[in-house]
PDB file of N, CA and C in Angstrom:
ATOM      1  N   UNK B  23     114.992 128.759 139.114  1.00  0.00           N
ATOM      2  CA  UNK B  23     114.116 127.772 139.707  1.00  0.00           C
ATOM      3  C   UNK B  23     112.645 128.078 139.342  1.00  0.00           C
ATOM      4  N   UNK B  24     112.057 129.586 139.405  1.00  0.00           N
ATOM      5  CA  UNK B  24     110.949 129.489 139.290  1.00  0.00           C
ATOM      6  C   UNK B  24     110.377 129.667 137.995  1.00  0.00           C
ATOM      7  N   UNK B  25     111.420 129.636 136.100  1.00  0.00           N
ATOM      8  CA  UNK B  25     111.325 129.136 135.260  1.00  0.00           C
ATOM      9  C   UNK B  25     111.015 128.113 135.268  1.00  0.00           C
ATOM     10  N   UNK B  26     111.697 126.822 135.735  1.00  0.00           N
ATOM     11  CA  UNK B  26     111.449 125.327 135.770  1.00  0.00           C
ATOM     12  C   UNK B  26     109.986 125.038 136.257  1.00  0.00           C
ATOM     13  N   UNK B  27     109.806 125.555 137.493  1.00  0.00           N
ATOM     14  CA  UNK B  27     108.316 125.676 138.129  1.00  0.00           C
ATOM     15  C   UNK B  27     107.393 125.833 136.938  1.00  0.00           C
ATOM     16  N   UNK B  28     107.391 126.720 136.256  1.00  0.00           N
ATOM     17  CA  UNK B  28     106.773 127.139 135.105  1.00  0.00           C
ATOM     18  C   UNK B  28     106.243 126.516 134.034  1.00  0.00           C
ATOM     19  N   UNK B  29     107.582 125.875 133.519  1.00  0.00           N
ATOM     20  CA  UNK B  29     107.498 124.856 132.688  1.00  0.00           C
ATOM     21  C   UNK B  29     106.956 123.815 132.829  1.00  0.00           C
ATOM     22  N   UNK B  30     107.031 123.312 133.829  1.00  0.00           N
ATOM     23  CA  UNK B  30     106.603 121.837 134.802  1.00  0.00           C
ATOM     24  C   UNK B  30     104.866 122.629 134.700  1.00  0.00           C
ATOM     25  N   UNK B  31     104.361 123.468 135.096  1.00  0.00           N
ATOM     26  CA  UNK B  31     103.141 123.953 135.053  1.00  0.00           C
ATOM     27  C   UNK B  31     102.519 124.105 133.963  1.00  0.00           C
ATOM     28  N   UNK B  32     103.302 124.137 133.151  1.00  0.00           N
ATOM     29  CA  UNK B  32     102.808 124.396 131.494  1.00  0.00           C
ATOM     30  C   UNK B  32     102.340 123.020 131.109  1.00  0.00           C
ATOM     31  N   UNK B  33     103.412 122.296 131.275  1.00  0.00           N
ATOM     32  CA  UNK B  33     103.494 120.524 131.035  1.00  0.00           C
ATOM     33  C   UNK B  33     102.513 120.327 131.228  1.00  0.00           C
ATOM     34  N   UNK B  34     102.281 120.263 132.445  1.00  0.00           N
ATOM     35  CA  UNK B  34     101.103 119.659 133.028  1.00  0.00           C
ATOM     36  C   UNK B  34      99.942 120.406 133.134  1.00  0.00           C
ATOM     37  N   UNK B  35      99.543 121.134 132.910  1.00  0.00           N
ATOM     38  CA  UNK B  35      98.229 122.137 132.316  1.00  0.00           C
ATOM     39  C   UNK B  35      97.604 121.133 130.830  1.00  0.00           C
ATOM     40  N   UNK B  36      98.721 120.949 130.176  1.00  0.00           N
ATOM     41  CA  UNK B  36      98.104 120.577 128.996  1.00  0.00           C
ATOM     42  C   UNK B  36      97.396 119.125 129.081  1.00  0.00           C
ATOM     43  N   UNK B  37      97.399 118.549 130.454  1.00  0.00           N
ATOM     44  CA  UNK B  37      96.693 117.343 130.753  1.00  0.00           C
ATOM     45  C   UNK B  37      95.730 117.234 131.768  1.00  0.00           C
ATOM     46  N   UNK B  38      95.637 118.112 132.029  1.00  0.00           N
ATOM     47  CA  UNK B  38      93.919 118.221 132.637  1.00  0.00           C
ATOM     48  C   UNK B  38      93.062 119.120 131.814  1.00  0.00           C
ATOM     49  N   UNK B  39      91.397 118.916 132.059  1.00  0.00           N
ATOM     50  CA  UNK B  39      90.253 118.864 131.358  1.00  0.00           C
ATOM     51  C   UNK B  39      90.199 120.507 131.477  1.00  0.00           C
ATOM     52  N   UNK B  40      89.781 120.811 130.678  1.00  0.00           N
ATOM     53  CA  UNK B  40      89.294 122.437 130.909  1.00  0.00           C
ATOM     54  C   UNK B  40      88.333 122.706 132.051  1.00  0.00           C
ATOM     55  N   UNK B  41      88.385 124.136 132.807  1.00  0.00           N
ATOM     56  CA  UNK B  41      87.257 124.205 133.732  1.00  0.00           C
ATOM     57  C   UNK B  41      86.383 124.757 132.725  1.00  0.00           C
ATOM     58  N   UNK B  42      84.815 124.317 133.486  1.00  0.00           N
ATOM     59  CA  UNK B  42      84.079 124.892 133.120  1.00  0.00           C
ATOM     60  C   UNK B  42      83.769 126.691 133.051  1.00  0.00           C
ATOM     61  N   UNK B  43      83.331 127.311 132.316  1.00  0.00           N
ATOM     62  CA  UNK B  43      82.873 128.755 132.068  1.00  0.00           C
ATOM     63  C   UNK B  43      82.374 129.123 133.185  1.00  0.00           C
ATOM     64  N   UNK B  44      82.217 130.432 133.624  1.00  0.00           N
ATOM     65  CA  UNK B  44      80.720 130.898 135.341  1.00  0.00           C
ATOM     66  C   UNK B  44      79.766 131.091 134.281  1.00  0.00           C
ATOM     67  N   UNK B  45      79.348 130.727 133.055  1.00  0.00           N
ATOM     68  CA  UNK B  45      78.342 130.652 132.578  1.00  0.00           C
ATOM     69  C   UNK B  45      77.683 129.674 132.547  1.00  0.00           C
ATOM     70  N   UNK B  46      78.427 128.591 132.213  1.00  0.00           N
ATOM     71  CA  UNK B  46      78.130 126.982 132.389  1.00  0.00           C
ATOM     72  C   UNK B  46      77.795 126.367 133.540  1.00  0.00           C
ATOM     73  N   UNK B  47      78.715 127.066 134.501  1.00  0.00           N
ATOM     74  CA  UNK B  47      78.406 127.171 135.804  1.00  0.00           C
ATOM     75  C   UNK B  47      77.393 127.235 136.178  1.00  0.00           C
ATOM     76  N   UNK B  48      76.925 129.072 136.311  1.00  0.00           N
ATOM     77  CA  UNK B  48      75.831 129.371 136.555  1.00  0.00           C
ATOM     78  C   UNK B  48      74.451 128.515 135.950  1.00  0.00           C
ATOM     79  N   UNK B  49      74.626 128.413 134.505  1.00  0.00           N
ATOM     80  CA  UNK B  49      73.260 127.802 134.062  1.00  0.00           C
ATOM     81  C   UNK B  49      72.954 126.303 134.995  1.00  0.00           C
ATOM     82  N   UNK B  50      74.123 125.790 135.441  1.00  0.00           N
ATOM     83  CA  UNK B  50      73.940 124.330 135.797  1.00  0.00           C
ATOM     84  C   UNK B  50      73.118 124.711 136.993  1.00  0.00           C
ATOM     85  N   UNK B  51      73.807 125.628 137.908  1.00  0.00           N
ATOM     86  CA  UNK B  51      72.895 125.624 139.328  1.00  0.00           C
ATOM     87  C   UNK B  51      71.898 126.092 139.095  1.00  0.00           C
ATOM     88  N   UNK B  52      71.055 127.173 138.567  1.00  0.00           N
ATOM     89  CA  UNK B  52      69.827 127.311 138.089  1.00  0.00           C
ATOM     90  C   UNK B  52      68.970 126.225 137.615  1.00  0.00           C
ATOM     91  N   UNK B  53      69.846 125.462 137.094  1.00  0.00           N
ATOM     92  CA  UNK B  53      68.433 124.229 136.960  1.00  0.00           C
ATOM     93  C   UNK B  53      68.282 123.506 137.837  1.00  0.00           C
ATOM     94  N   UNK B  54      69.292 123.143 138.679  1.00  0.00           N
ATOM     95  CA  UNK B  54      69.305 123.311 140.091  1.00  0.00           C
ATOM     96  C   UNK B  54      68.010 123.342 141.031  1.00  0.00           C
ATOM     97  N   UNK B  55      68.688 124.947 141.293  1.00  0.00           N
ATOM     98  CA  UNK B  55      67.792 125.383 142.021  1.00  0.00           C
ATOM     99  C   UNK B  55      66.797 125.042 141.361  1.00  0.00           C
ATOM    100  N   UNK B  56      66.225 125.754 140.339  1.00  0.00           N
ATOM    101  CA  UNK B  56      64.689 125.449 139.394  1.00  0.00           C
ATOM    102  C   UNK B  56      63.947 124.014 140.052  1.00  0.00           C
ATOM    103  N   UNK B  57      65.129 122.648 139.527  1.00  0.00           N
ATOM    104  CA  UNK B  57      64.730 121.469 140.180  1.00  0.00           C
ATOM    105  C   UNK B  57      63.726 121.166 141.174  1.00  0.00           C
ATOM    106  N   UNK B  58      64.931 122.167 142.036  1.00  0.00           N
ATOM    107  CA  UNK B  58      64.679 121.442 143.684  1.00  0.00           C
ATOM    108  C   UNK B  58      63.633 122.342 144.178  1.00  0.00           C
ATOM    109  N   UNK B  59      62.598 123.380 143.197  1.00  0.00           N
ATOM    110  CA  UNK B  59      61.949 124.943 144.255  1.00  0.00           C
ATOM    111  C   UNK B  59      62.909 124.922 145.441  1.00  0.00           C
ATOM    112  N   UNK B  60      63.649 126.001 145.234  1.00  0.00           N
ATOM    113  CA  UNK B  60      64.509 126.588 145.944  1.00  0.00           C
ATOM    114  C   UNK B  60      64.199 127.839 145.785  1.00  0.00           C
ATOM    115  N   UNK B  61      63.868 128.615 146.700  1.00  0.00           N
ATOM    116  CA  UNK B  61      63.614 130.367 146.311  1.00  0.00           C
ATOM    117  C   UNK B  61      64.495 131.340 147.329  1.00  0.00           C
ATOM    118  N   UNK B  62      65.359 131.825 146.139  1.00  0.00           N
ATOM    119  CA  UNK B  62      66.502 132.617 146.681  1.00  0.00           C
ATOM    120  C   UNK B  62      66.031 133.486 147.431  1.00  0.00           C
ATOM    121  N   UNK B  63      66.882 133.566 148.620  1.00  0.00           N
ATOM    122  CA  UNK B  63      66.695 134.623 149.960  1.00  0.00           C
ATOM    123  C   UNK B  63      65.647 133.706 150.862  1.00  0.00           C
ATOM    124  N   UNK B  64      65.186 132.511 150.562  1.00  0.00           N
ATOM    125  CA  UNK B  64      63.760 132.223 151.371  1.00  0.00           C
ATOM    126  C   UNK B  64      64.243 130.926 152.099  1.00  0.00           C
ATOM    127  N   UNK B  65      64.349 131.026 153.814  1.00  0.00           N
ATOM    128  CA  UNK B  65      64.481 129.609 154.460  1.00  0.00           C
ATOM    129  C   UNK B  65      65.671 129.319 154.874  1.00  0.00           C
ATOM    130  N   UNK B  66      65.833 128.246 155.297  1.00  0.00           N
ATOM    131  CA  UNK B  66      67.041 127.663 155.840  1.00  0.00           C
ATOM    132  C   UNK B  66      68.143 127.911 154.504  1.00  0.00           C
ATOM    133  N   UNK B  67      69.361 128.881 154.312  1.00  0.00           N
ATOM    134  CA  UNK B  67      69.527 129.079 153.543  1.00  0.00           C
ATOM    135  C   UNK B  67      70.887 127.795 153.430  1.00  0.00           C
ATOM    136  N   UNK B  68      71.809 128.106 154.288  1.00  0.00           N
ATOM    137  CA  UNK B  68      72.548 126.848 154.713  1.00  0.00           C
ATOM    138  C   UNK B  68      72.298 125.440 153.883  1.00  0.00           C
ATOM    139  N   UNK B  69      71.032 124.892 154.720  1.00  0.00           N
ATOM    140  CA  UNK B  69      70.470 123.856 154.074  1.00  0.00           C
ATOM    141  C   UNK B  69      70.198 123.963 152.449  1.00  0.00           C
ATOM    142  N   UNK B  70      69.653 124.661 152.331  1.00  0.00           N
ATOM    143  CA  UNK B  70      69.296 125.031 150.637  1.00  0.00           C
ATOM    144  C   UNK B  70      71.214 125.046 150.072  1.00  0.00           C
ATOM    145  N   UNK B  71      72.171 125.406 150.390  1.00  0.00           N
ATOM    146  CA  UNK B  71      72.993 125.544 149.959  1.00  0.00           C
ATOM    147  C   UNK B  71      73.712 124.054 149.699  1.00  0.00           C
ATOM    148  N   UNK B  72      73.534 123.142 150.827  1.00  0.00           N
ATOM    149  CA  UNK B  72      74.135 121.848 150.611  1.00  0.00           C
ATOM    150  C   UNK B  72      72.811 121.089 150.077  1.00  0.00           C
ATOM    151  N   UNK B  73      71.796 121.800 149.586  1.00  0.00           N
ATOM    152  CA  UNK B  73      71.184 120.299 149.001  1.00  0.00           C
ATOM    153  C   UNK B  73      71.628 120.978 147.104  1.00  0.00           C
ATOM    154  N   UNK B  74      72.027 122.383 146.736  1.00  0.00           N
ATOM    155  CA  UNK B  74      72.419 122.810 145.876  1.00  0.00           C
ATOM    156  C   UNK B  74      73.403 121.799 145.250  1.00  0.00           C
ATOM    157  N   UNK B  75      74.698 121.949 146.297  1.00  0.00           N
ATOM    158  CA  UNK B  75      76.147 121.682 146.142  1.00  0.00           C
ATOM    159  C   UNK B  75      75.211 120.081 145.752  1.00  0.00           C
ATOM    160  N   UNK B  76      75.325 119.373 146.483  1.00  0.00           N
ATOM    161  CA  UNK B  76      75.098 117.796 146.380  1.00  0.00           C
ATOM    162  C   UNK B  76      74.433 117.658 144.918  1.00  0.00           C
ATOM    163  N   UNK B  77      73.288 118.108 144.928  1.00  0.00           N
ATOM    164  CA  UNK B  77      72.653 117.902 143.202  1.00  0.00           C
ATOM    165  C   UNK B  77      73.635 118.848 142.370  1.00  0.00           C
ATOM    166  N   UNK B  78      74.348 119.558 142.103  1.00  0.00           N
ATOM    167  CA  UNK B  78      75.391 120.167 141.474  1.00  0.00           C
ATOM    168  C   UNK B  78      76.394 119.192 141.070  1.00  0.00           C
ATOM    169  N   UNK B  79      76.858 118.875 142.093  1.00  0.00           N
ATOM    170  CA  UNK B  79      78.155 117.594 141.671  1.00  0.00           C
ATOM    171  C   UNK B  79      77.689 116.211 141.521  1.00  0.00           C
ATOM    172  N   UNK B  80      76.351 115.871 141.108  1.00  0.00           N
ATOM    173  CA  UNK B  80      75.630 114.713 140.816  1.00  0.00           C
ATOM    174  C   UNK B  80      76.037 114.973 139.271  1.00  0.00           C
ATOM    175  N   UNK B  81      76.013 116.152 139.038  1.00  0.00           N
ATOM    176  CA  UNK B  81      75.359 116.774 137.587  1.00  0.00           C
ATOM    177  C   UNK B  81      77.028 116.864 136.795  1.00  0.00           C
ATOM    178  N   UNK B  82      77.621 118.089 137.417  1.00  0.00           N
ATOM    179  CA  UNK B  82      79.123 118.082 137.004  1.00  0.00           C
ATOM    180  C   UNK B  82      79.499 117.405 137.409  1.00  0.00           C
ATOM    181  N   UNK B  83      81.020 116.895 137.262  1.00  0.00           N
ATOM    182  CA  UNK B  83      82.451 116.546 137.854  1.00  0.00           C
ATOM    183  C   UNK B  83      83.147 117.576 138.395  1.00  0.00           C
ATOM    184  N   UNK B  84      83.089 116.914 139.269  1.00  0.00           N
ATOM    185  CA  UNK B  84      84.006 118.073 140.301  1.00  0.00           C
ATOM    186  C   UNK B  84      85.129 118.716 140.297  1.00  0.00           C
ATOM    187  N   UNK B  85      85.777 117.966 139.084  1.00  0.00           N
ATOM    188  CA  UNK B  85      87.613 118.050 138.026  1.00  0.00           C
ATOM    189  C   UNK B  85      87.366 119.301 136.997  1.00  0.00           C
ATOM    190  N   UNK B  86      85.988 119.128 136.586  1.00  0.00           N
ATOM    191  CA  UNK B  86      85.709 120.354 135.610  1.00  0.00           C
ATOM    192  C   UNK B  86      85.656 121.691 136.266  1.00  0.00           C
ATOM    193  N   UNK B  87      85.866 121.966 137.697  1.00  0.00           N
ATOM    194  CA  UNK B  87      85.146 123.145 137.623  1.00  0.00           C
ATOM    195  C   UNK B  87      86.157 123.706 139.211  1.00  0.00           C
ATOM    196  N   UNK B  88      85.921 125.360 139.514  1.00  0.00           N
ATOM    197  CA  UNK B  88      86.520 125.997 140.413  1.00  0.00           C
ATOM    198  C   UNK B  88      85.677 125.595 141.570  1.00  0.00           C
ATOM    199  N   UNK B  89      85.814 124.928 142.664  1.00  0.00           N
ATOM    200  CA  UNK B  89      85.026 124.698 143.544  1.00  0.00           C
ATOM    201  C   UNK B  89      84.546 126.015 143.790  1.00  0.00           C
ATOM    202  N   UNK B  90      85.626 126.653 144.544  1.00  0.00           N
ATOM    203  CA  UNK B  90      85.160 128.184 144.962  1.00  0.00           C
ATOM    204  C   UNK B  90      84.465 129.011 144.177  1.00  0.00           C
ATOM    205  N   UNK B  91      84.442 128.975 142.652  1.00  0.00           N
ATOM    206  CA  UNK B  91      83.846 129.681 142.045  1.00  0.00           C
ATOM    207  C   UNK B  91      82.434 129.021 142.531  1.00  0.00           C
ATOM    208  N   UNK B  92      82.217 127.514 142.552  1.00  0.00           N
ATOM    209  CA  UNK B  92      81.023 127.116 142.291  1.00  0.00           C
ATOM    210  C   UNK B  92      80.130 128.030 143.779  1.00  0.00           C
ATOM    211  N   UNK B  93      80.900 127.399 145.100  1.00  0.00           N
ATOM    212  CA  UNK B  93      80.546 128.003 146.037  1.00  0.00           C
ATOM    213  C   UNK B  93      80.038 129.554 145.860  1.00  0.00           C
ATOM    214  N   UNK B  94      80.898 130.524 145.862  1.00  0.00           N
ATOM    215  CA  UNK B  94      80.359 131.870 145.377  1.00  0.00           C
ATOM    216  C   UNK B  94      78.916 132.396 144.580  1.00  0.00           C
ATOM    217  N   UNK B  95      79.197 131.400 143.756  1.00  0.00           N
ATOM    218  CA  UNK B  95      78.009 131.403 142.302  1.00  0.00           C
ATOM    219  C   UNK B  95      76.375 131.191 143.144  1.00  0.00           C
ATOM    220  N   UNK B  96      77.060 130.036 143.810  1.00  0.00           N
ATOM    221  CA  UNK B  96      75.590 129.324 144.258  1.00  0.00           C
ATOM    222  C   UNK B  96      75.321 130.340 145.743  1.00  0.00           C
ATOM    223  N   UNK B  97      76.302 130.737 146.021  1.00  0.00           N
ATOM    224  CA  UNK B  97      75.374 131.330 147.710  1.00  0.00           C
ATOM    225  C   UNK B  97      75.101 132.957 146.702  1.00  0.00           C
ATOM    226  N   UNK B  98      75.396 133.291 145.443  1.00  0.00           N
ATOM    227  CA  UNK B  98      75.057 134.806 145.161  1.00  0.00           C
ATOM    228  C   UNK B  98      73.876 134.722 144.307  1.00  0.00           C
ATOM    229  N   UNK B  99      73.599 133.407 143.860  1.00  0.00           N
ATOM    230  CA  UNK B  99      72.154 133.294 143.577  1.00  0.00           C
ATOM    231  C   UNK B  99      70.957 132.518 144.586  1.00  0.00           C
ATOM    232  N   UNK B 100      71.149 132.221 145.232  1.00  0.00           N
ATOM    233  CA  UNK B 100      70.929 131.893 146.436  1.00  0.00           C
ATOM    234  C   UNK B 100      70.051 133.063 147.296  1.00  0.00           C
ATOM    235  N   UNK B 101      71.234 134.382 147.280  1.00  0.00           N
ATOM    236  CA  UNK B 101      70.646 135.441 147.913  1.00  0.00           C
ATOM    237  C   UNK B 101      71.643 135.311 149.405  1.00  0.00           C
ATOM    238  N   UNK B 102      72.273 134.486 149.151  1.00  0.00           N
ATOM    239  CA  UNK B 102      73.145 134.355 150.594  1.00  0.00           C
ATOM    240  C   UNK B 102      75.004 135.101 150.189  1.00  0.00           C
ATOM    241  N   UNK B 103      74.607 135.666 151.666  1.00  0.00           N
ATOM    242  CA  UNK B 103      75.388 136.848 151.948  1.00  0.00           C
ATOM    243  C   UNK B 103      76.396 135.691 152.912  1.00  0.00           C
ATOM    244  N   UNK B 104      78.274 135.933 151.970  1.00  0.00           N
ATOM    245  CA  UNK B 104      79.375 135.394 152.444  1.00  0.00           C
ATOM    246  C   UNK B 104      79.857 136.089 153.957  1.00  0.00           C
TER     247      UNK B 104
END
């Protein structure tokens, strides 16, 4: 059974978009932040984090990429502690 699983996973791997790199990643939220003066460690960090995310997925597609990675990426440049 968990051959078949496999296969069926393989299948269908080959039809969705590649994720993006944590390089590609990263560079995207940096311009980002850059954008918006956002200064890591400084302020409502929370807030700074969802006005990140929101101009982030203006920018990417949300299909391209690890949410969680994105999350991680953005609160560790950020300066915000999970």
């Amino acid at each position: 059974m968990a051959e078949k699983e496999k296969t069926e996973a393989n299948l269908l791997q080959a039809f969705l978009p590649p994720l993006l790199p944590e390089a590609d990643i990263d560079r995207a939220l940096q311009e980002v932040i850059s954008e918006q003066n956002l200064v890591p460690g400084g302020g409502n960090s929370r807030k700074a984090l969802g006005i990140v995310f929101k101009q982030f997925y203006l920018k990417v597609d949300r299909s391209l990429v690890d949410t969680d990675l994105v999350r991680r990426r953005a609160e560790a440049l950020l300066g915000i502690s999970s």
